[in-house]
Short mmCIF file of C-alpha atoms in Angstrom, two decimals:
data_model
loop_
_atom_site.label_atom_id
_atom_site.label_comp_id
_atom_site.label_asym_id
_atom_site.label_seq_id
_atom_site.Cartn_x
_atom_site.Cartn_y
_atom_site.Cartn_z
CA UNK G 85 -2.42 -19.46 -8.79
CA UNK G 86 -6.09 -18.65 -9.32
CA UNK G 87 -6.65 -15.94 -11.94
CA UNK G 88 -2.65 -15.21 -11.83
CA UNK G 89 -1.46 -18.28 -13.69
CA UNK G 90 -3.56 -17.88 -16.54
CA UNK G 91 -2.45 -14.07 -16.48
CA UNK G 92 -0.33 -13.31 -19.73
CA UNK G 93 2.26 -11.47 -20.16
CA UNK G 94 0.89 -8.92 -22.33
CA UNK G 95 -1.87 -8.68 -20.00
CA UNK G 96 0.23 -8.18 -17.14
CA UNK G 97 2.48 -5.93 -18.99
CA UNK G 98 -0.91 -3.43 -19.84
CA UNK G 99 -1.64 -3.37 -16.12
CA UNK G 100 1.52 -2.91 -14.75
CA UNK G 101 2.17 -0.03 -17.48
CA UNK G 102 -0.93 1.57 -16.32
CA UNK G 103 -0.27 2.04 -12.88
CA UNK G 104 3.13 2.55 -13.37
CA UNK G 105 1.69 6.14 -15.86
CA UNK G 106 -0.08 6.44 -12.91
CA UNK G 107 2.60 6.49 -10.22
CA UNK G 108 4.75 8.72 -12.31
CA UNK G 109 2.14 11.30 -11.53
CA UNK G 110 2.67 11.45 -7.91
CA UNK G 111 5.81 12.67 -6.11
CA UNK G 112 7.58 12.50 -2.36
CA UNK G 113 10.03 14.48 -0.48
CA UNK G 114 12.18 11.82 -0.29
CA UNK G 115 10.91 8.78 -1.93
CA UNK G 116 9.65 9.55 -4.74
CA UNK G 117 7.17 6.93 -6.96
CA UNK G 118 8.47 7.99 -9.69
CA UNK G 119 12.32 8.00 -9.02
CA UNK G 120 13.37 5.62 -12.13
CA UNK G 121 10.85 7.39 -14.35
CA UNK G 122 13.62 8.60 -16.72
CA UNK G 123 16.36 6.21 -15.42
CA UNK G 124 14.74 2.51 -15.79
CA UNK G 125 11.13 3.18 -16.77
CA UNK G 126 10.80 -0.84 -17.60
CA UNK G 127 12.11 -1.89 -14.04
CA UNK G 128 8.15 -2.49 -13.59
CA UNK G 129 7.89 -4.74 -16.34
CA UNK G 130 10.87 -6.64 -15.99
CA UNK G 131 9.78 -7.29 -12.41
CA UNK G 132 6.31 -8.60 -13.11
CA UNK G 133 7.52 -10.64 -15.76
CA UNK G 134 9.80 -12.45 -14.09
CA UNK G 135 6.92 -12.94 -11.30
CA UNK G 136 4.40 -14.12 -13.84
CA UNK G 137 6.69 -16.77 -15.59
CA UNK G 138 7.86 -17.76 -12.02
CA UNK G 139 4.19 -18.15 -11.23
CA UNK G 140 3.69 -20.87 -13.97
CA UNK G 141 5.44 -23.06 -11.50
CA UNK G 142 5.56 -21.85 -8.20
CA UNK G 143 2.07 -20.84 -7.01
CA UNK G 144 3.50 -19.70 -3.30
CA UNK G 145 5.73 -17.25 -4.80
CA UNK G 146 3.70 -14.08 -4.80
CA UNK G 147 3.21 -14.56 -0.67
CA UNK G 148 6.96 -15.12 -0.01
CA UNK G 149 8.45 -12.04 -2.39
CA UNK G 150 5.63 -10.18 0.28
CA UNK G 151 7.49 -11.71 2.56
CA UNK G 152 10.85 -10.64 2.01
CA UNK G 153 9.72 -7.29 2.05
CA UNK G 154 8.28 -7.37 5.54
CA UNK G 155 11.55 -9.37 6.88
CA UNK G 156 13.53 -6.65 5.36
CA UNK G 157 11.62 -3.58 6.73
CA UNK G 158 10.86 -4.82 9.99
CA UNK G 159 15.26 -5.47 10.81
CA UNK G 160 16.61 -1.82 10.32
CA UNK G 161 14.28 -0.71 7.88
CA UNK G 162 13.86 -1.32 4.28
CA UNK G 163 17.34 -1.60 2.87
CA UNK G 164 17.77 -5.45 1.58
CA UNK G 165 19.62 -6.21 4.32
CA UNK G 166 17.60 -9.54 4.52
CA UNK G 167 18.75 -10.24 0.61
CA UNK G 168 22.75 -10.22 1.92
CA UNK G 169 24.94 -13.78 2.56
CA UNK G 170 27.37 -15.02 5.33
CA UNK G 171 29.98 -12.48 4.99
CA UNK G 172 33.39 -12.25 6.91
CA UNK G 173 31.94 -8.66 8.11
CA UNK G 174 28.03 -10.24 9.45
CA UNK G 175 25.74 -13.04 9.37
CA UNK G 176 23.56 -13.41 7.14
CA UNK G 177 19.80 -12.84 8.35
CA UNK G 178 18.70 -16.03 6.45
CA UNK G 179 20.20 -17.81 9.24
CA UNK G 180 18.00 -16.26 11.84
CA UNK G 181 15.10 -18.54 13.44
CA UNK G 182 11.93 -16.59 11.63
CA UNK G 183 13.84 -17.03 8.28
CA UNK G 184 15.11 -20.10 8.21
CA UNK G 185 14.64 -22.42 5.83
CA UNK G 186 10.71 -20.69 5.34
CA UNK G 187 12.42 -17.29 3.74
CA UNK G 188 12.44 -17.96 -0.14
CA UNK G 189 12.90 -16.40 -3.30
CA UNK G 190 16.25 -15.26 -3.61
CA UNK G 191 16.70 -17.18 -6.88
CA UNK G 192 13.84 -14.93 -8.53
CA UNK G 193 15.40 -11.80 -7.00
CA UNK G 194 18.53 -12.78 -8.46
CA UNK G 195 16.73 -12.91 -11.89
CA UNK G 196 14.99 -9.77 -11.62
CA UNK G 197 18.49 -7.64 -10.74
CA UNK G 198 20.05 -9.70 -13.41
CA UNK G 199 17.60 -8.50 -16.30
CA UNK G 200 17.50 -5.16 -14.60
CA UNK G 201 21.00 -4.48 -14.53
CA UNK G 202 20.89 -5.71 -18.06
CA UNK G 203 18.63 -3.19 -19.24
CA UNK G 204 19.84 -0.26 -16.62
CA UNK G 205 23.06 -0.81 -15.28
CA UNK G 206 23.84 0.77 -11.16
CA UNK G 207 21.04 2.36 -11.25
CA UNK G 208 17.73 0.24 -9.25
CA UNK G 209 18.59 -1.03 -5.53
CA UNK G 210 17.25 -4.55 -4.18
CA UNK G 211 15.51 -2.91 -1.72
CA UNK G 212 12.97 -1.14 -4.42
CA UNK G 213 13.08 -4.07 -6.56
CA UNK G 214 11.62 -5.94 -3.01
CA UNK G 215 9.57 -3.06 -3.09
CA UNK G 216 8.02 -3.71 -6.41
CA UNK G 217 7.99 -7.19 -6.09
CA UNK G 218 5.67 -7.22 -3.09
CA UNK G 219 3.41 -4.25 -4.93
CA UNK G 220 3.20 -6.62 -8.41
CA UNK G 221 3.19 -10.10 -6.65
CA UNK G 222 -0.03 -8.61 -4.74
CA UNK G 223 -1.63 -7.18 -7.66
CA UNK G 224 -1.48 -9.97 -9.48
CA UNK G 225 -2.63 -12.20 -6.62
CA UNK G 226 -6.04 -9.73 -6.97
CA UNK G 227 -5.37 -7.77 -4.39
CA UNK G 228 -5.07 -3.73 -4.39
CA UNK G 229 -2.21 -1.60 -6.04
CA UNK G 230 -0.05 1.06 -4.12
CA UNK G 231 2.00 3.73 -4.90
CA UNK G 232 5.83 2.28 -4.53
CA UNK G 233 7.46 4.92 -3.11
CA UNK G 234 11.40 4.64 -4.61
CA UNK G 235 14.91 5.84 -4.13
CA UNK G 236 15.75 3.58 -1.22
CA UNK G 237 19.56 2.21 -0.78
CA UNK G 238 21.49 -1.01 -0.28
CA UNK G 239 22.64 -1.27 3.71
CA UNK G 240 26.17 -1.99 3.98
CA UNK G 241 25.64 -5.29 6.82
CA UNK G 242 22.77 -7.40 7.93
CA UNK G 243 21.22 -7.91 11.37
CA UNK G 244 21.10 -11.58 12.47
CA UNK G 245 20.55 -10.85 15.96
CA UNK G 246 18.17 -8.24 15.28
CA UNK G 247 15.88 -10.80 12.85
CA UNK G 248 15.73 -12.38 16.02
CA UNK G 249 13.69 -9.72 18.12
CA UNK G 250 12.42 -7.57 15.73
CA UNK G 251 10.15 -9.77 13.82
CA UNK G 252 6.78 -11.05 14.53
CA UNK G 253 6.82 -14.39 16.02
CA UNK G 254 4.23 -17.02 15.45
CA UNK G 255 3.49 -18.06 18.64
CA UNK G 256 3.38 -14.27 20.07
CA UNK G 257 0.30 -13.19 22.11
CA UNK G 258 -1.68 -9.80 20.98
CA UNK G 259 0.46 -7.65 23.14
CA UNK G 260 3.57 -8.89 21.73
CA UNK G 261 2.83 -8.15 18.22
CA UNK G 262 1.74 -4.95 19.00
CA UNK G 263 5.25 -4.40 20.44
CA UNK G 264 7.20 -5.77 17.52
CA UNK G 265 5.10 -3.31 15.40
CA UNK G 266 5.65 -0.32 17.35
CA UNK G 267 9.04 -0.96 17.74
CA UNK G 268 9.52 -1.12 13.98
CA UNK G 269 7.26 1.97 13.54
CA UNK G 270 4.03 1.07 12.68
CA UNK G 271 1.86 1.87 16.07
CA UNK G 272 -1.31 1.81 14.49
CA UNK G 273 -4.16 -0.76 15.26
CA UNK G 274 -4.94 -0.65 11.47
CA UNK G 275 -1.14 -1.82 10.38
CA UNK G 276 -1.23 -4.20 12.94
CA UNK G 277 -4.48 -5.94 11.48
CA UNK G 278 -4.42 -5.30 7.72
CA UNK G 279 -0.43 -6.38 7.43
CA UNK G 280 -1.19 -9.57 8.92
CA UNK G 281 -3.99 -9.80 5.54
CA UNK G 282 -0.84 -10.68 3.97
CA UNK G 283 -1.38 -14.02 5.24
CA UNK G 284 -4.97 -14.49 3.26
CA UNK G 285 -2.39 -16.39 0.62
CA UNK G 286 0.83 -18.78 1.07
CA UNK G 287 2.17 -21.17 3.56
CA UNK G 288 3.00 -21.99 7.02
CA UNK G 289 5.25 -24.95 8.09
CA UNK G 290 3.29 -27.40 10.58
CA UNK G 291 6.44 -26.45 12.99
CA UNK G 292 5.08 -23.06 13.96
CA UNK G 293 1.59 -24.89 14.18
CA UNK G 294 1.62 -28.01 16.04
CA UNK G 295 2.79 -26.37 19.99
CA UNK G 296 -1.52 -25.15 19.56
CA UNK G 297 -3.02 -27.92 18.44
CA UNK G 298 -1.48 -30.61 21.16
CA UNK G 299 0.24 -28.46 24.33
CA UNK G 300 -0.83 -24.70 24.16
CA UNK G 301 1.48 -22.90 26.71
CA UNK G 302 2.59 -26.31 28.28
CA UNK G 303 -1.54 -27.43 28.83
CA UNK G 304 -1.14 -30.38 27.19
CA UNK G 305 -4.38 -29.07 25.19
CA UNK G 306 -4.98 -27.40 22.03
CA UNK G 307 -5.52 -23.76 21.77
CA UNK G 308 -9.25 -23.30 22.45
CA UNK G 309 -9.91 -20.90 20.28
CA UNK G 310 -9.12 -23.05 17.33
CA UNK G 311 -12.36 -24.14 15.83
CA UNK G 312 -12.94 -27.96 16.61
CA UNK G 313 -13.51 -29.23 13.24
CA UNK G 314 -10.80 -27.26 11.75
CA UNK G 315 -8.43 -28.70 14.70
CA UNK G 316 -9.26 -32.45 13.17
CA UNK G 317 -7.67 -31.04 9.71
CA UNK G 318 -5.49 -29.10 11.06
CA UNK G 319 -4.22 -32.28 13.11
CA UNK G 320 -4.20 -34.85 9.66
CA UNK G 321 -1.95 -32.67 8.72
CA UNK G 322 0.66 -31.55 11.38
CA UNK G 323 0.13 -35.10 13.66
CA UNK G 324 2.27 -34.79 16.68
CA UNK G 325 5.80 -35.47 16.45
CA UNK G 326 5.57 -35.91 12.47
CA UNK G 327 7.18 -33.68 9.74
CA UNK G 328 7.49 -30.34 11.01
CA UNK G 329 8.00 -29.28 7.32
CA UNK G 330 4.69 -29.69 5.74
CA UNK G 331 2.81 -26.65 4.61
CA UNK G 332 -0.92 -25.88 4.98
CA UNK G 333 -2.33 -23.31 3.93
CA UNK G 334 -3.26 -19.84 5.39
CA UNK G 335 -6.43 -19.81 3.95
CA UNK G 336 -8.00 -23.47 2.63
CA UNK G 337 -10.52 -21.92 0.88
CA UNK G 338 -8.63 -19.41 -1.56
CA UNK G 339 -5.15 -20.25 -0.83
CA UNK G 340 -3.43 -18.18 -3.71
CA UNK G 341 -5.71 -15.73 -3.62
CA UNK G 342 -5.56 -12.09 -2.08
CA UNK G 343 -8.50 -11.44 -0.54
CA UNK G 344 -10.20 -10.89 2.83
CA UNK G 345 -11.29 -14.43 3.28
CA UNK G 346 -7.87 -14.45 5.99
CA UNK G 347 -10.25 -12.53 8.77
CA UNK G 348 -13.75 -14.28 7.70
CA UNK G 349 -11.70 -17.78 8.86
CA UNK G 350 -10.46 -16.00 11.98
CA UNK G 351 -14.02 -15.12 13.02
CA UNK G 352 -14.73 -18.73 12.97
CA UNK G 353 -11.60 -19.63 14.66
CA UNK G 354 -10.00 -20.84 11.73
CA UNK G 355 -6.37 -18.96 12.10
CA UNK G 356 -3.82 -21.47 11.54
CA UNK G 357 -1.02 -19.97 13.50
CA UNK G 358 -1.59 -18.16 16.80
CA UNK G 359 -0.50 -15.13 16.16
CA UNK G 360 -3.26 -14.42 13.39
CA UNK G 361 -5.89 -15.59 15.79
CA UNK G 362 -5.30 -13.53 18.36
CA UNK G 363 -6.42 -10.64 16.61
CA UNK G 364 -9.47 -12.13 16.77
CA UNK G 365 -9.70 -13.86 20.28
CA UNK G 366 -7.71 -11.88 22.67
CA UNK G 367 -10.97 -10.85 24.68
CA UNK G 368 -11.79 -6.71 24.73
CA UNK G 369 -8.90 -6.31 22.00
CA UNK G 370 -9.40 -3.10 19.65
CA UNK G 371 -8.52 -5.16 16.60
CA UNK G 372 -11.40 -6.98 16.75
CA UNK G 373 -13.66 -5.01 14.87
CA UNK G 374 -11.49 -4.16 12.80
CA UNK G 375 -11.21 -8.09 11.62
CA UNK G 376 -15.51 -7.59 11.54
CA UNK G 377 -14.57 -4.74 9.09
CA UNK G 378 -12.00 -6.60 6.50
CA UNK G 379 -14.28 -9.52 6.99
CA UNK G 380 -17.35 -8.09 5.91
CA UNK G 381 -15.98 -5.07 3.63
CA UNK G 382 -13.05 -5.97 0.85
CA UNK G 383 -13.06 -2.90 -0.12
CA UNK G 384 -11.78 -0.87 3.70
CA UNK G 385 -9.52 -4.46 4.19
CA UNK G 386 -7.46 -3.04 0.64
CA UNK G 387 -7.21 0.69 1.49
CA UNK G 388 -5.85 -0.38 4.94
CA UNK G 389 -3.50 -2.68 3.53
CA UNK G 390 -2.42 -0.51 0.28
CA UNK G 391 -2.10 2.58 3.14
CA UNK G 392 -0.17 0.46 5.53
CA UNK G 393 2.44 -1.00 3.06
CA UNK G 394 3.38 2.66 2.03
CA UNK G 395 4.17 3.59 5.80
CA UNK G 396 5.95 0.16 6.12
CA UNK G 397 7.90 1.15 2.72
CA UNK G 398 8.64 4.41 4.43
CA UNK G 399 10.41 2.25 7.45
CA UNK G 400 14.41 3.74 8.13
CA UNK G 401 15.26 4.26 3.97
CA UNK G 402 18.75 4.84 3.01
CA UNK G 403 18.36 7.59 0.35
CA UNK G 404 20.57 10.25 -1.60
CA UNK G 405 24.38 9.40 -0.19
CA UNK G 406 23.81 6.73 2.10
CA UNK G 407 24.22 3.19 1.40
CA UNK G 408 24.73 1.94 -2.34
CA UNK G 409 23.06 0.42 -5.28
CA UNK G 410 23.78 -2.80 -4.97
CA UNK G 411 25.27 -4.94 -8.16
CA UNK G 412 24.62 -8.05 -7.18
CA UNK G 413 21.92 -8.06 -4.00
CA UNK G 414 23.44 -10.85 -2.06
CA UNK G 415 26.81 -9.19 -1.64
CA UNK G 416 28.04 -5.44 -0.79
CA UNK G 417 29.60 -3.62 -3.46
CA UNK G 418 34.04 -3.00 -3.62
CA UNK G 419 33.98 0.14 -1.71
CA UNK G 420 35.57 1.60 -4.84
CA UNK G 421 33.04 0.87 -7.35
CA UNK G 422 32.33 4.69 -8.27
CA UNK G 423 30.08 7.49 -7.41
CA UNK G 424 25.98 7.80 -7.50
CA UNK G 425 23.84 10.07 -8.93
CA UNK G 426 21.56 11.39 -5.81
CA UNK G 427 18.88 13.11 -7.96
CA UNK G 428 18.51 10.24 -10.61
CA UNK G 429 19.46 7.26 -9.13
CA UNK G 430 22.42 6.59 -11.58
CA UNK G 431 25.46 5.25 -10.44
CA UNK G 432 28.79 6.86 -12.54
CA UNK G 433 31.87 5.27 -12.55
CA UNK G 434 35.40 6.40 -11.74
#
């Protein structure tokens, strides 16, 4: 993955431990960044090393632990609910059309509350450890570092018909996203734009490509704001009617890279879904120069992002009382596991 596979451990582990002194220093009403200061002050490290080993072989797993974090924030806010399985109680969001069978990474989020329970038993949620997955799997991808604001709680159920609504859709125009973002409390131009920079690394399957490059809303015609040449690659590799499971690339020229090459290739009308383009091509539209902006100016494109991930991380928490700290993130806890520590995030038993 670029610079990250080469990244060592004891490199990663001097970074991480930097901004992690750095965090500590800076508090929240509720959420605090440094809520596991005393209570799991490694849960950084153990998270970014699992991400960096996982790395060695799996160059698309930085973009899909960012991922999970949007597709749990944007469904009820940020409580894991995304992480949970079929239950007799629910069904399982994995199952809903904008997760399935692209939403990935459960296995490494597995191994992460594994080690952390190991080393600080009932005391770190999954939805902060998808919290400080998203933060590391960024900054190691080159891209900027946040403040994780901590202390969220496990939900009790997931929401399969809400994955359904409440997340952005690939084929959705300009006004559409701008609803799903509203809705899930981010109703500024700048989220809007510099969250969908999360797409300047990973995948898309040629299934939420193809409908715009052969019958764009039932024309029979490709989109036309895709840029002709890049239609011909685009079109090797999604032909009509051929495996709707092949991945391209968000970004061909630094794939695994974060960086703000994402809104220099939709200037040039090189978004590969239609949602990313139309931040660009929806004529009059007041994200277009802010696209110019991140295009031009790395530097703004991070700030946005790092700003908008902390109001996304602030999304409907379950703090203090509510919820629980999950054991084991794909199931909900025996109502009668014990009693949690609201000021310390410690979970006692009884």
């Amino acid at each position: 993955m670029g610079s990250s596979r080469s990244f060592s451990c004891s490199a990663m582990g001097a970074l991480i431990l930097g901004c992690l002194l750095f965090q500590a220093s800076i508090s929240n009403a509720q959420l605090r960044p440094d809520f596991y200061f005393r209570t799991c002050p490694g849960v950084f490290l153990i998270v970014g090393k699992v991400i960096v080993q996982e790395l060695g072989s799996d160059p698309r797993i930085a973009a899909s632990l960012l991922r999970l974090h949007f597709h749990d924030c944007f469904v009820n806010g940020c409580d894991a609910s995304v992480l949970l399985d079929n239950s007799t109680s629910f069904r399982t969001e994995k199952e809903a059309l904008p997760n399935l069978n692209s939403a990935r990474g459960f296995d490494v989020v597995d191994r992460m509350k594994a080690e952390i329970e190991e080393a600080c038993p009932r005391t770190v949620s999954c939805a902060d450890v998808l919290a400080i997955a998203a933060q590391i799997s960024v900054l190691l991808s080159g891209g900027p570092w946040w403040p994780v604001s901590l202390g969220r709680r496990d939900g009790f159920e997931a929401f399969f018909d809400l994955s359904n609504t409440a997340l952005p859709s690939p084929f959705a125009t300009l006004a559409e996203l701008k609803k799903v973002f509203s809705d899930a409390g981010l109703n500024r131009t700048s989220d809007l734009v510099a969250l969908s920079g999360a797409h300047t690394f990973g995948r898309a399957q040629c299934i939420v490509i193809t409908p715009r490059l052969y019958n764009f809303n039932g024309t029979n015609k490709p989109d036309p704001s895709i840029n002709p040449t890049f239609l011909t690659e685009l079109r090797n590799l999604c032909p009509e009617n051929g495996n709707p499971t092949v991945l391209a690339n968000f970004d061909l020229a630094t794939p695994n890279r974060f960086d703000s090459q994402y809104y220099t290739n939709l200037r040039q009308g090189k978004g590969v879904i239609q949602s990313d383009q139309e931040l660009f091509s929806t004529t009059g539209a007041d994200t277009i120069p802010l696209v110019e902006l991140y295009s031009r100016n790395t530097f703004e494109f991070f700030r946005s992002f790092a700003r908008s991930m902390v109001r996304m991380g602030k999304l409907k928490p379950l703090t203090g009382t509510q919820g629980e700290v999950r054991l084991n993130c794909r199931v909900v806890n025996s109502r009668t596991r014990g009693v949690e520590n609201e000021d310390d995030g410690v979970v006692s038993s009884i």
